[in-house]
Amino acid sequence: MRLVHSPIFFALVALAATPSFSKAVTEADLRSHVEILASDAFEGRKPGTEGEAKTVKYIAEAWAKAGLKPAAADGGWFDPVPLIQRGQGSATYAFTAKGRTLQIVSDDIVLIGQKAAYARSNLPLIFTGAGVTTKGQVAADVKGKAAVVLFGADNVPDNMKSPRARREALIAAGAEAVIFVGDCQGNWPTLRRQLLSRPIMLETREKRAPLEGAISTEFMVGLVTAAGQDWDKLRANAKQADYAGEALGIDADFDVKTDLYRFNSSNVIGKIAGRKKNSGAILFMGHWDHLGICAPESAPDRICNGAVDNASGIAVMNEVAEALAKKKHDRDIYFLATTAEESGLLGAYAFADKPVLPLDQIIISLNIDTIAIAPRGSKVAIIGRGTTPLDAVVETVAKKMGRAIESSTDANAFLQRQDGWALAQKGVPALMVGGSFADLNLMQKFLGSDYHGPNDELTDSTELGGAAEDADLHIALGRYFADARKYKSKKAGE
Ligand SMILES: [Zn+2]
């Protein structure tokens, strides 16, 4: 019998000839990654733990299997990120006025040093109000003194609202110690926790005072009253526009021990090398870390698994890597899984400070974070809308995939809360694109419930539909921006 090529045979040939990269990412694909990354065995993926070791190994193996090449500075997969974790040790303190030791009933005080041991006698205290003036400047003479600062600040510029910004301004002005005073914002335990938050710091970047601390309002009132001063009057004075602070006539003796744990965490970096040398690069990024064992010993479930935040983003990035590595592209495509996002975008800042490629070569960076929120059919929002010339291009690619566009800038509320911000500050066109930030009611529902708690874990009802669609969108964006004929960049001398 002769072989006759039937229409079905031709159809099969045609199918086989369809490049395999057109296969859509499924919920099951994503679930298989999240299942592992957000399992209890990974202990909540806290930097510096066994959970980190398992996580970065899993990511590097997935990328190697997909066909990526290692792209860290030393030629391997991992770029070290030097971190320090600070913890409260022990502290003794005494306050004197005119040679008299002040008796304070409250012991609502937290003291933490930059080094393991800090001892100092006769350190003068200066009350600085909010720490900076309405113009954002340090007017008080804080050099070599302990600056006492109100935690809340209404009358300062927006960029000085955060205690961190004011602390850094005071350190720059030479303050030896920065001590925040709680001012009627909730109770002391809450405030104390806020002031002790972010125990993990990036060694190469952090600006800390030799001594930092926090005291409750009650402690402050006891202190100034014992020294013969009037707290209400001090507070009223501090409301003046150019308040230059006032010496409290109080000296402090401190002897503070601080627990310091130094360790290297890792950013994972991989790459698909492009065909065209020096034609620019695309960067996909997402944070691998989460909060680790986060609940008290008495809690029934102590592990913050971070299924949505951000095992889902790593799952999407792994699928994007696998799809894009199946084909050659003109431009280099980099993949970066960052550490310590939860401690203040620290891995992203470490990358931005010591990038493995010149930052001006990056045509677009796309961060993927907390992506398992919205169902299929969601609109596409852009975090960073209006901050780059790329919105229209991203929208064209999304529309081609049948996606509707959320054209408001509402999602920009999250601009500074995600890793892309570390790159945006250095001029990299950095966006976050997808459905999870298109319906902010859905996002707020997550932020108000399972977010950063032991319940952010993978269940049968975890919504991965929107994330699967967003994975396809990222693959399409990667192909588009990596194609030098489709997307012409002014970068790299094109
Ligand atoms: Zn988080």
Short mmCIF file of C-alpha atoms and ligand atoms in Angstrom, two decimals:
data_model
loop_
_atom_site.label_atom_id
_atom_site.label_comp_id
_atom_site.label_asym_id
_atom_site.label_seq_id
_atom_site.Cartn_x
_atom_site.Cartn_y
_atom_site.Cartn_z
CA MET A 1 0.00 0.00 0.00
CA ARG A 2 1.26 3.41 -0.94
CA LEU A 3 1.62 5.97 1.65
CA VAL A 4 -0.88 8.75 1.02
CA HIS A 5 -0.39 12.01 2.80
CA SER A 6 -3.81 12.66 4.22
CA PRO A 7 -4.96 16.16 5.27
CA ILE A 8 -4.70 15.00 8.86
CA PHE A 9 -1.03 14.12 8.30
CA PHE A 10 -0.38 17.63 6.95
CA ALA A 11 -2.19 19.11 9.88
CA LEU A 12 0.03 17.14 12.22
CA VAL A 13 3.14 18.31 10.41
CA ALA A 14 1.89 21.88 10.68
CA LEU A 15 1.25 21.42 14.38
CA ALA A 16 4.65 19.95 14.97
CA ALA A 17 6.16 22.89 13.11
CA THR A 18 4.42 25.33 15.42
CA PRO A 19 7.19 26.39 17.76
CA SER A 20 6.68 24.87 21.15
CA PHE A 21 7.01 28.28 22.80
CA SER A 22 3.42 29.12 21.96
CA LYS A 23 2.15 26.74 24.66
CA ALA A 24 0.33 28.74 27.29
CA VAL A 25 1.47 28.65 30.91
CA THR A 26 -1.11 26.86 33.04
CA GLU A 27 -2.21 27.11 36.65
CA ALA A 28 -0.76 23.61 37.14
CA ASP A 29 2.66 24.78 35.91
CA LEU A 30 2.69 27.59 38.47
CA ARG A 31 1.26 25.44 41.24
CA SER A 32 4.10 22.94 40.88
CA HIS A 33 6.64 25.66 41.76
CA VAL A 34 4.60 27.34 44.50
CA GLU A 35 3.91 23.95 46.10
CA ILE A 36 7.64 23.51 46.71
CA LEU A 37 8.72 27.10 47.42
CA ALA A 38 5.86 27.71 49.86
CA SER A 39 6.09 24.31 51.54
CA ASP A 40 6.88 24.10 55.25
CA ALA A 41 10.18 22.45 54.30
CA PHE A 42 11.32 25.84 52.96
CA GLU A 43 10.53 27.45 56.33
CA GLY A 44 9.17 30.69 54.91
CA ARG A 45 12.34 31.47 52.90
CA LYS A 46 13.97 33.82 55.36
CA PRO A 47 17.42 35.14 54.32
CA GLY A 48 20.25 33.42 56.15
CA THR A 49 18.31 30.27 57.02
CA GLU A 50 18.22 26.70 55.74
CA GLY A 51 15.10 27.86 53.88
CA GLU A 52 17.24 30.27 51.86
CA ALA A 53 19.67 27.50 50.92
CA LYS A 54 16.81 25.34 49.63
CA THR A 55 15.17 28.25 47.80
CA VAL A 56 18.15 29.57 45.88
CA LYS A 57 19.16 26.01 44.97
CA TYR A 58 15.67 25.32 43.65
CA ILE A 59 15.68 28.48 41.53
CA ALA A 60 19.16 27.91 40.09
CA GLU A 61 18.28 24.30 39.23
CA ALA A 62 15.03 25.34 37.56
CA TRP A 63 16.85 27.95 35.49
CA ALA A 64 19.68 25.59 34.56
CA LYS A 65 17.10 23.01 33.46
CA ALA A 66 15.33 25.69 31.40
CA GLY A 67 18.61 26.39 29.58
CA LEU A 68 19.66 29.64 31.23
CA LYS A 69 23.34 30.34 31.87
CA PRO A 70 24.59 31.49 35.28
CA ALA A 71 25.23 35.25 35.24
CA ALA A 72 26.44 36.28 38.69
CA ALA A 73 29.65 38.31 38.91
CA ASP A 74 31.81 35.23 39.64
CA GLY A 75 30.30 33.22 36.77
CA GLY A 76 28.06 31.19 39.06
CA TRP A 77 24.38 31.61 39.89
CA PHE A 78 24.72 33.45 43.18
CA ASP A 79 25.77 37.02 43.95
CA PRO A 80 26.52 37.47 47.64
CA VAL A 81 24.50 40.16 49.43
CA PRO A 82 26.17 41.07 52.75
CA LEU A 83 23.51 41.46 55.42
CA ILE A 84 23.53 42.15 59.13
CA GLN A 85 20.74 41.20 61.46
CA ARG A 86 20.59 43.29 64.62
CA GLY A 87 18.91 42.14 67.77
CA GLN A 88 18.45 43.65 71.19
CA GLY A 89 21.06 42.54 73.68
CA SER A 90 21.25 44.07 77.14
CA ALA A 91 21.28 47.73 78.09
CA THR A 92 21.92 49.79 81.20
CA TYR A 93 21.30 53.50 81.25
CA ALA A 94 21.18 56.47 83.61
CA PHE A 95 20.08 60.07 83.13
CA THR A 96 21.38 62.98 85.16
CA ALA A 97 20.48 66.69 85.41
CA LYS A 98 22.79 69.10 87.24
CA GLY A 99 24.68 66.14 88.64
CA ARG A 100 21.50 64.58 90.05
CA THR A 101 20.39 61.12 88.87
CA LEU A 102 16.83 61.22 87.55
CA GLN A 103 14.35 58.64 88.77
CA ILE A 104 12.03 57.44 86.00
CA VAL A 105 9.22 55.05 86.77
CA SER A 106 8.72 53.81 83.20
CA ASP A 107 11.10 51.31 81.63
CA ASP A 108 9.69 51.72 78.12
CA ILE A 109 13.05 52.10 76.43
CA VAL A 110 14.76 50.19 73.62
CA LEU A 111 18.42 50.80 72.83
CA ILE A 112 20.36 49.25 69.97
CA GLY A 113 23.91 49.91 68.85
CA GLN A 114 25.68 49.95 65.53
CA LYS A 115 28.43 47.81 67.06
CA ALA A 116 28.21 44.90 69.46
CA ALA A 117 29.22 47.09 72.41
CA TYR A 118 28.47 50.77 72.96
CA ALA A 119 29.40 52.68 76.12
CA ARG A 120 29.25 56.41 76.63
CA SER A 121 28.99 58.74 79.63
CA ASN A 122 27.65 62.29 79.88
CA LEU A 123 26.02 62.35 76.43
CA PRO A 124 23.91 65.53 76.25
CA LEU A 125 20.27 65.16 75.14
CA ILE A 126 18.78 67.63 72.70
CA PHE A 127 15.08 67.67 71.86
CA THR A 128 14.66 68.23 68.12
CA GLY A 129 10.89 68.09 67.59
CA ALA A 130 10.33 66.15 64.36
CA GLY A 131 14.09 66.15 63.76
CA VAL A 132 13.87 68.37 60.69
CA THR A 133 12.17 71.69 59.92
CA THR A 134 9.22 72.32 57.62
CA LYS A 135 11.85 72.69 54.89
CA GLY A 136 13.29 69.29 55.71
CA GLN A 137 16.55 70.54 57.22
CA VAL A 138 18.20 69.69 60.51
CA ALA A 139 18.26 73.03 62.34
CA ALA A 140 19.20 71.69 65.76
CA ASP A 141 22.87 71.42 66.75
CA VAL A 142 22.93 67.66 67.19
CA LYS A 143 26.64 67.07 66.60
CA GLY A 144 27.98 64.63 69.15
CA LYS A 145 24.68 64.60 71.04
CA ALA A 146 21.71 62.33 71.54
CA ALA A 147 18.90 63.71 69.34
CA VAL A 148 15.47 63.06 70.80
CA VAL A 149 12.91 62.98 67.97
CA LEU A 150 9.13 62.76 67.78
CA PHE A 151 8.14 59.60 65.92
CA GLY A 152 5.18 61.25 64.21
CA ALA A 153 5.83 64.26 61.98
CA ASP A 154 2.99 66.17 60.31
CA ASN A 155 4.79 69.39 59.51
CA VAL A 156 7.70 68.11 57.40
CA PRO A 157 8.09 67.56 53.63
CA ASP A 158 6.81 64.25 52.27
CA ASN A 159 10.30 62.85 51.76
CA MET A 160 11.01 63.40 55.47
CA LYS A 161 7.83 61.83 56.82
CA SER A 162 9.41 58.45 57.45
CA PRO A 163 11.41 58.03 60.69
CA ARG A 164 14.15 56.48 58.56
CA ALA A 165 14.61 59.61 56.41
CA ARG A 166 14.76 61.85 59.50
CA ARG A 167 17.12 59.47 61.26
CA GLU A 168 19.48 59.57 58.28
CA ALA A 169 19.32 63.39 58.15
CA LEU A 170 20.23 63.57 61.84
CA ILE A 171 23.08 61.10 61.38
CA ALA A 172 24.37 63.20 58.47
CA ALA A 173 24.25 66.22 60.80
CA GLY A 174 26.52 64.36 63.22
CA ALA A 175 24.10 63.00 65.83
CA GLU A 176 25.77 60.44 68.09
CA ALA A 177 22.45 58.88 69.04
CA VAL A 178 18.93 59.10 67.61
CA ILE A 179 16.13 58.33 70.05
CA PHE A 180 12.52 58.39 68.90
CA VAL A 181 9.70 59.30 71.25
CA GLY A 182 6.37 57.63 70.80
CA ASP A 183 3.69 60.25 70.67
CA CYS A 184 0.24 58.92 71.32
CA GLN A 185 0.20 56.72 68.21
CA GLY A 186 -1.19 53.54 69.61
CA ASN A 187 0.36 51.76 72.54
CA TRP A 188 4.02 51.30 73.31
CA PRO A 189 4.30 47.60 72.30
CA THR A 190 3.12 48.48 68.79
CA LEU A 191 5.47 51.41 68.55
CA ARG A 192 8.35 49.44 69.99
CA ARG A 193 7.80 46.78 67.34
CA GLN A 194 7.69 49.42 64.61
CA LEU A 195 10.94 50.92 65.80
CA LEU A 196 12.64 47.56 66.01
CA SER A 197 11.34 46.43 62.64
CA ARG A 198 13.70 45.86 59.73
CA PRO A 199 16.31 44.07 61.83
CA ILE A 200 18.06 42.93 58.64
CA MET A 201 20.23 45.53 56.94
CA LEU A 202 22.44 45.73 53.88
CA GLU A 203 25.98 46.14 55.18
CA THR A 204 27.17 48.16 52.18
CA ARG A 205 24.39 50.74 52.31
CA GLU A 206 22.92 51.24 55.76
CA LYS A 207 23.50 54.54 57.54
CA ARG A 208 23.04 53.98 61.26
CA ALA A 209 23.95 56.06 64.28
CA PRO A 210 26.32 54.60 66.87
CA LEU A 211 23.24 54.33 69.11
CA GLU A 212 19.55 54.27 68.25
CA GLY A 213 16.58 53.95 70.48
CA ALA A 214 12.97 54.47 71.25
CA ILE A 215 11.12 55.57 74.37
CA SER A 216 7.44 55.83 75.15
CA THR A 217 5.69 59.14 75.76
CA GLU A 218 5.34 58.10 79.40
CA PHE A 219 9.11 57.62 79.68
CA MET A 220 9.76 61.00 78.03
CA VAL A 221 7.30 62.83 80.28
CA GLY A 222 8.92 61.21 83.35
CA LEU A 223 12.37 62.18 82.11
CA VAL A 224 11.73 65.86 81.35
CA THR A 225 9.54 66.35 84.42
CA ALA A 226 12.26 64.93 86.67
CA ALA A 227 14.65 67.43 85.09
CA GLY A 228 12.26 70.30 85.82
CA GLN A 229 11.00 70.78 82.27
CA ASP A 230 7.50 70.90 80.80
CA TRP A 231 6.75 68.35 78.10
CA ASP A 232 3.67 70.18 76.81
CA LYS A 233 5.71 73.35 76.41
CA LEU A 234 8.48 71.47 74.56
CA ARG A 235 5.92 69.98 72.22
CA ALA A 236 4.31 73.36 71.60
CA ASN A 237 7.71 74.94 70.87
CA ALA A 238 8.45 72.16 68.38
CA LYS A 239 5.52 73.31 66.24
CA GLN A 240 7.41 76.48 65.21
CA ALA A 241 8.33 76.44 61.52
CA ASP A 242 12.10 76.65 61.98
CA TYR A 243 12.36 75.00 65.36
CA ALA A 244 16.07 74.58 66.10
CA GLY A 245 15.63 72.24 69.04
CA GLU A 246 16.51 72.85 72.68
CA ALA A 247 18.98 71.32 75.03
CA LEU A 248 17.21 69.38 77.75
CA GLY A 249 19.89 69.89 80.36
CA ILE A 250 20.01 66.13 80.70
CA ASP A 251 23.06 63.91 80.23
CA ALA A 252 22.86 60.19 79.58
CA ASP A 253 25.13 57.28 80.42
CA PHE A 254 24.64 54.26 78.17
CA ASP A 255 26.10 50.78 78.22
CA VAL A 256 24.48 48.81 75.42
CA LYS A 257 25.16 45.35 74.07
CA THR A 258 23.71 44.50 70.66
CA ASP A 259 23.44 41.10 69.01
CA LEU A 260 24.90 41.31 65.52
CA TYR A 261 24.67 38.45 63.07
CA ARG A 262 26.55 39.02 59.82
CA PHE A 263 25.90 36.74 56.89
CA ASN A 264 25.90 36.61 53.12
CA SER A 265 22.56 36.05 51.48
CA SER A 266 22.24 35.54 47.71
CA ASN A 267 20.67 37.10 44.69
CA VAL A 268 20.23 34.46 41.98
CA ILE A 269 21.16 35.68 38.49
CA GLY A 270 20.74 33.86 35.18
CA LYS A 271 20.80 34.85 31.55
CA ILE A 272 19.76 33.96 28.02
CA ALA A 273 22.55 35.36 25.84
CA GLY A 274 21.32 37.39 22.86
CA ARG A 275 22.52 37.09 19.25
CA LYS A 276 23.27 40.77 18.82
CA LYS A 277 26.14 42.00 20.91
CA ASN A 278 25.66 45.35 22.65
CA SER A 279 22.02 45.68 21.68
CA GLY A 280 20.77 46.14 25.23
CA ALA A 281 19.13 43.79 27.67
CA ILE A 282 15.81 42.86 29.24
CA LEU A 283 15.65 42.15 32.98
CA PHE A 284 13.02 40.06 34.74
CA MET A 285 13.13 40.21 38.51
CA GLY A 286 11.22 38.96 41.53
CA HIS A 287 12.04 38.45 45.20
CA TRP A 288 12.51 34.94 46.52
CA ASP A 289 12.57 35.81 50.22
CA HIS A 290 9.77 35.92 52.73
CA LEU A 291 9.41 36.26 56.50
CA GLY A 292 10.41 32.81 57.73
CA ILE A 293 9.14 31.55 61.06
CA CYS A 294 7.08 34.56 62.00
CA ALA A 295 4.51 33.60 64.62
CA PRO A 296 5.13 33.17 68.37
CA GLU A 297 5.96 29.75 69.76
CA SER A 298 2.42 29.28 71.05
CA ALA A 299 0.86 29.72 67.58
CA PRO A 300 -0.56 26.62 65.84
CA ASP A 301 1.13 27.55 62.54
CA ARG A 302 4.35 29.51 62.90
CA ILE A 303 5.60 29.58 59.30
CA CYS A 304 4.91 32.51 57.01
CA ASN A 305 5.07 30.49 53.78
CA GLY A 306 4.65 33.42 51.40
CA ALA A 307 2.79 31.51 48.70
CA VAL A 308 1.40 34.65 47.06
CA ASP A 309 4.22 36.89 48.36
CA ASN A 310 6.28 35.92 46.44
CA ALA A 311 6.50 32.21 45.59
CA SER A 312 3.93 33.08 42.92
CA GLY A 313 6.27 35.62 41.33
CA ILE A 314 9.18 33.18 41.28
CA ALA A 315 6.88 30.55 39.77
CA VAL A 316 5.95 32.96 36.98
CA MET A 317 9.58 33.94 36.45
CA ASN A 318 10.60 30.26 36.18
CA GLU A 319 7.94 29.64 33.53
CA VAL A 320 8.91 32.80 31.65
CA ALA A 321 12.56 31.70 31.71
CA GLU A 322 11.66 28.25 30.40
CA ALA A 323 9.53 29.64 27.57
CA LEU A 324 11.98 32.32 26.48
CA ALA A 325 15.02 30.02 26.61
CA LYS A 326 13.46 27.82 23.89
CA LYS A 327 14.29 30.38 21.21
CA LYS A 328 17.15 32.72 20.32
CA HIS A 329 16.62 36.44 20.85
CA ASP A 330 18.51 39.48 19.66
CA ARG A 331 19.06 40.95 23.10
CA ASP A 332 20.31 39.45 26.34
CA ILE A 333 17.55 38.49 28.76
CA TYR A 334 18.52 38.51 32.45
CA PHE A 335 16.67 36.91 35.33
CA LEU A 336 17.22 38.14 38.86
CA ALA A 337 15.72 36.54 41.97
CA THR A 338 16.39 38.95 44.81
CA THR A 339 16.88 38.45 48.53
CA ALA A 340 15.68 40.60 51.44
CA GLU A 341 12.93 42.47 49.65
CA GLU A 342 10.91 42.12 52.82
CA SER A 343 13.62 43.98 54.76
CA GLY A 344 13.46 47.00 52.45
CA LEU A 345 14.35 45.93 48.88
CA LEU A 346 17.88 45.11 50.06
CA GLY A 347 18.77 42.52 47.42
CA ALA A 348 17.51 44.84 44.69
CA TYR A 349 19.58 47.70 46.10
CA ALA A 350 22.63 45.43 46.25
CA PHE A 351 22.12 44.59 42.56
CA ALA A 352 21.59 48.25 41.65
CA ASP A 353 24.80 49.20 43.49
CA LYS A 354 26.85 46.39 41.91
CA PRO A 355 25.05 45.30 38.75
CA VAL A 356 26.37 42.47 36.57
CA LEU A 357 25.66 44.53 33.45
CA PRO A 358 25.79 48.31 32.94
CA LEU A 359 22.42 49.60 34.15
CA ASP A 360 22.09 51.88 31.12
CA GLN A 361 21.98 48.75 28.95
CA ILE A 362 18.67 47.69 30.50
CA ILE A 363 15.88 48.55 28.08
CA ILE A 364 13.16 47.44 30.46
CA SER A 365 13.07 45.74 33.82
CA LEU A 366 9.90 43.90 34.77
CA ASN A 367 9.41 43.03 38.42
CA ILE A 368 7.05 40.21 39.34
CA ASP A 369 5.67 40.30 42.87
CA THR A 370 2.48 39.10 44.57
CA ILE A 371 1.00 38.02 41.27
CA ALA A 372 -1.45 35.30 42.40
CA ILE A 373 -4.34 37.59 43.22
CA ALA A 374 -6.64 38.18 40.27
CA PRO A 375 -8.62 35.67 38.16
CA ARG A 376 -8.33 35.20 34.41
CA GLY A 377 -9.77 38.04 32.37
CA SER A 378 -8.35 40.77 34.59
CA LYS A 379 -7.21 44.05 33.14
CA VAL A 380 -3.52 44.84 32.93
CA ALA A 381 -2.21 47.54 35.25
CA ILE A 382 1.23 49.14 35.07
CA ILE A 383 3.04 50.06 38.26
CA GLY A 384 5.30 52.86 37.09
CA ARG A 385 2.76 54.18 34.57
CA GLY A 386 3.90 57.56 33.32
CA THR A 387 7.45 57.16 34.64
CA THR A 388 8.90 55.67 31.42
CA PRO A 389 8.15 56.04 27.69
CA LEU A 390 7.15 52.35 27.56
CA ASP A 391 3.47 52.35 28.60
CA ALA A 392 2.14 52.43 25.02
CA VAL A 393 4.43 49.59 23.91
CA VAL A 394 3.43 47.41 26.87
CA GLU A 395 -0.24 48.14 26.17
CA THR A 396 0.10 47.18 22.50
CA VAL A 397 1.62 43.82 23.45
CA ALA A 398 -1.07 43.23 26.10
CA LYS A 399 -3.93 44.14 23.75
CA LYS A 400 -2.58 41.71 21.14
CA MET A 401 -3.05 39.01 23.75
CA GLY A 402 -6.66 40.05 24.21
CA ARG A 403 -6.04 41.83 27.51
CA ALA A 404 -7.88 44.99 28.49
CA ILE A 405 -5.91 47.86 30.00
CA GLU A 406 -6.38 49.55 33.36
CA SER A 407 -5.39 53.07 32.40
CA SER A 408 -5.53 54.79 35.78
CA THR A 409 -2.35 55.44 37.76
CA ASP A 410 -3.85 53.98 40.96
CA ALA A 411 -1.36 51.08 41.02
CA ASN A 412 1.48 53.59 41.33
CA ALA A 413 0.63 53.67 45.04
CA PHE A 414 2.83 50.55 45.18
CA LEU A 415 5.71 52.04 43.19
CA GLN A 416 8.10 52.43 46.11
CA ARG A 417 7.05 49.20 47.77
CA GLN A 418 8.54 46.86 45.17
CA ASP A 419 12.04 45.87 44.05
CA GLY A 420 11.85 47.76 40.75
CA TRP A 421 12.07 50.97 42.76
CA ALA A 422 15.74 50.29 43.55
CA LEU A 423 16.46 50.31 39.80
CA ALA A 424 14.08 53.15 38.93
CA GLN A 425 16.03 55.42 41.27
CA LYS A 426 19.07 54.79 39.08
CA GLY A 427 17.24 55.65 35.88
CA VAL A 428 16.37 52.12 34.72
CA PRO A 429 12.93 51.94 33.03
CA ALA A 430 11.36 49.73 35.69
CA LEU A 431 7.77 48.55 35.50
CA MET A 432 5.51 46.00 37.09
CA VAL A 433 2.86 44.78 34.69
CA GLY A 434 -0.14 42.53 35.21
CA GLY A 435 -3.58 41.86 36.61
CA SER A 436 -2.91 41.57 40.31
CA PHE A 437 -2.65 45.35 40.77
CA ALA A 438 -5.48 46.16 38.35
CA ASP A 439 -8.27 45.49 40.83
CA LEU A 440 -7.03 47.19 43.98
CA ASN A 441 -10.05 45.99 45.96
CA LEU A 442 -8.89 42.42 45.43
CA MET A 443 -5.33 43.41 46.34
CA GLN A 444 -6.48 45.23 49.48
CA LYS A 445 -8.49 42.17 50.46
CA PHE A 446 -5.27 40.14 50.43
CA LEU A 447 -3.22 42.87 52.16
CA GLY A 448 -5.86 43.06 54.88
CA SER A 449 -6.02 39.31 55.53
CA ASP A 450 -3.45 36.62 54.69
CA TYR A 451 -0.64 39.04 53.77
CA HIS A 452 2.54 38.60 55.82
CA GLY A 453 0.89 36.00 58.03
CA PRO A 454 0.96 32.20 58.33
CA ASN A 455 -2.18 32.00 56.16
CA ASP A 456 -0.40 33.11 52.99
CA GLU A 457 -0.04 29.49 51.95
CA LEU A 458 -1.00 27.43 48.93
CA THR A 459 -4.52 26.00 49.10
CA ASP A 460 -6.96 24.56 46.58
CA SER A 461 -8.55 27.97 46.28
CA THR A 462 -5.33 29.93 45.67
CA GLU A 463 -6.10 31.95 42.54
CA LEU A 464 -3.48 31.23 39.89
CA GLY A 465 -5.55 32.04 36.79
CA GLY A 466 -4.51 35.66 36.48
CA ALA A 467 -0.91 34.73 37.24
CA ALA A 468 -0.93 32.19 34.38
CA GLU A 469 -2.24 34.84 31.99
CA ASP A 470 0.32 37.30 33.30
CA ALA A 471 3.06 34.72 32.74
CA ASP A 472 2.04 34.56 29.06
CA LEU A 473 2.03 38.35 28.96
CA HIS A 474 5.56 38.48 30.36
CA ILE A 475 6.73 35.93 27.81
CA ALA A 476 5.24 38.09 25.05
CA LEU A 477 6.82 41.22 26.51
CA GLY A 478 10.17 39.46 26.76
CA ARG A 479 10.00 38.38 23.11
CA TYR A 480 8.92 41.79 21.95
CA PHE A 481 11.50 43.84 23.81
CA ALA A 482 14.28 41.33 23.03
CA ASP A 483 13.58 41.64 19.31
CA ALA A 484 15.80 44.42 17.91
CA ARG A 485 13.68 44.82 14.77
CA LYS A 486 10.36 45.02 16.59
CA TYR A 487 11.54 47.21 19.43
CA LYS A 488 14.19 49.72 18.41
CA SER A 489 16.03 51.14 21.35
CA LYS A 490 18.04 54.32 21.43
CA LYS A 491 20.30 52.56 23.90
CA ALA A 492 23.49 50.79 22.97
CA GLY A 493 24.10 52.96 19.91
CA GLU A 494 21.29 51.52 17.79
ZN ZN B 1 6.01 40.98 51.49
#
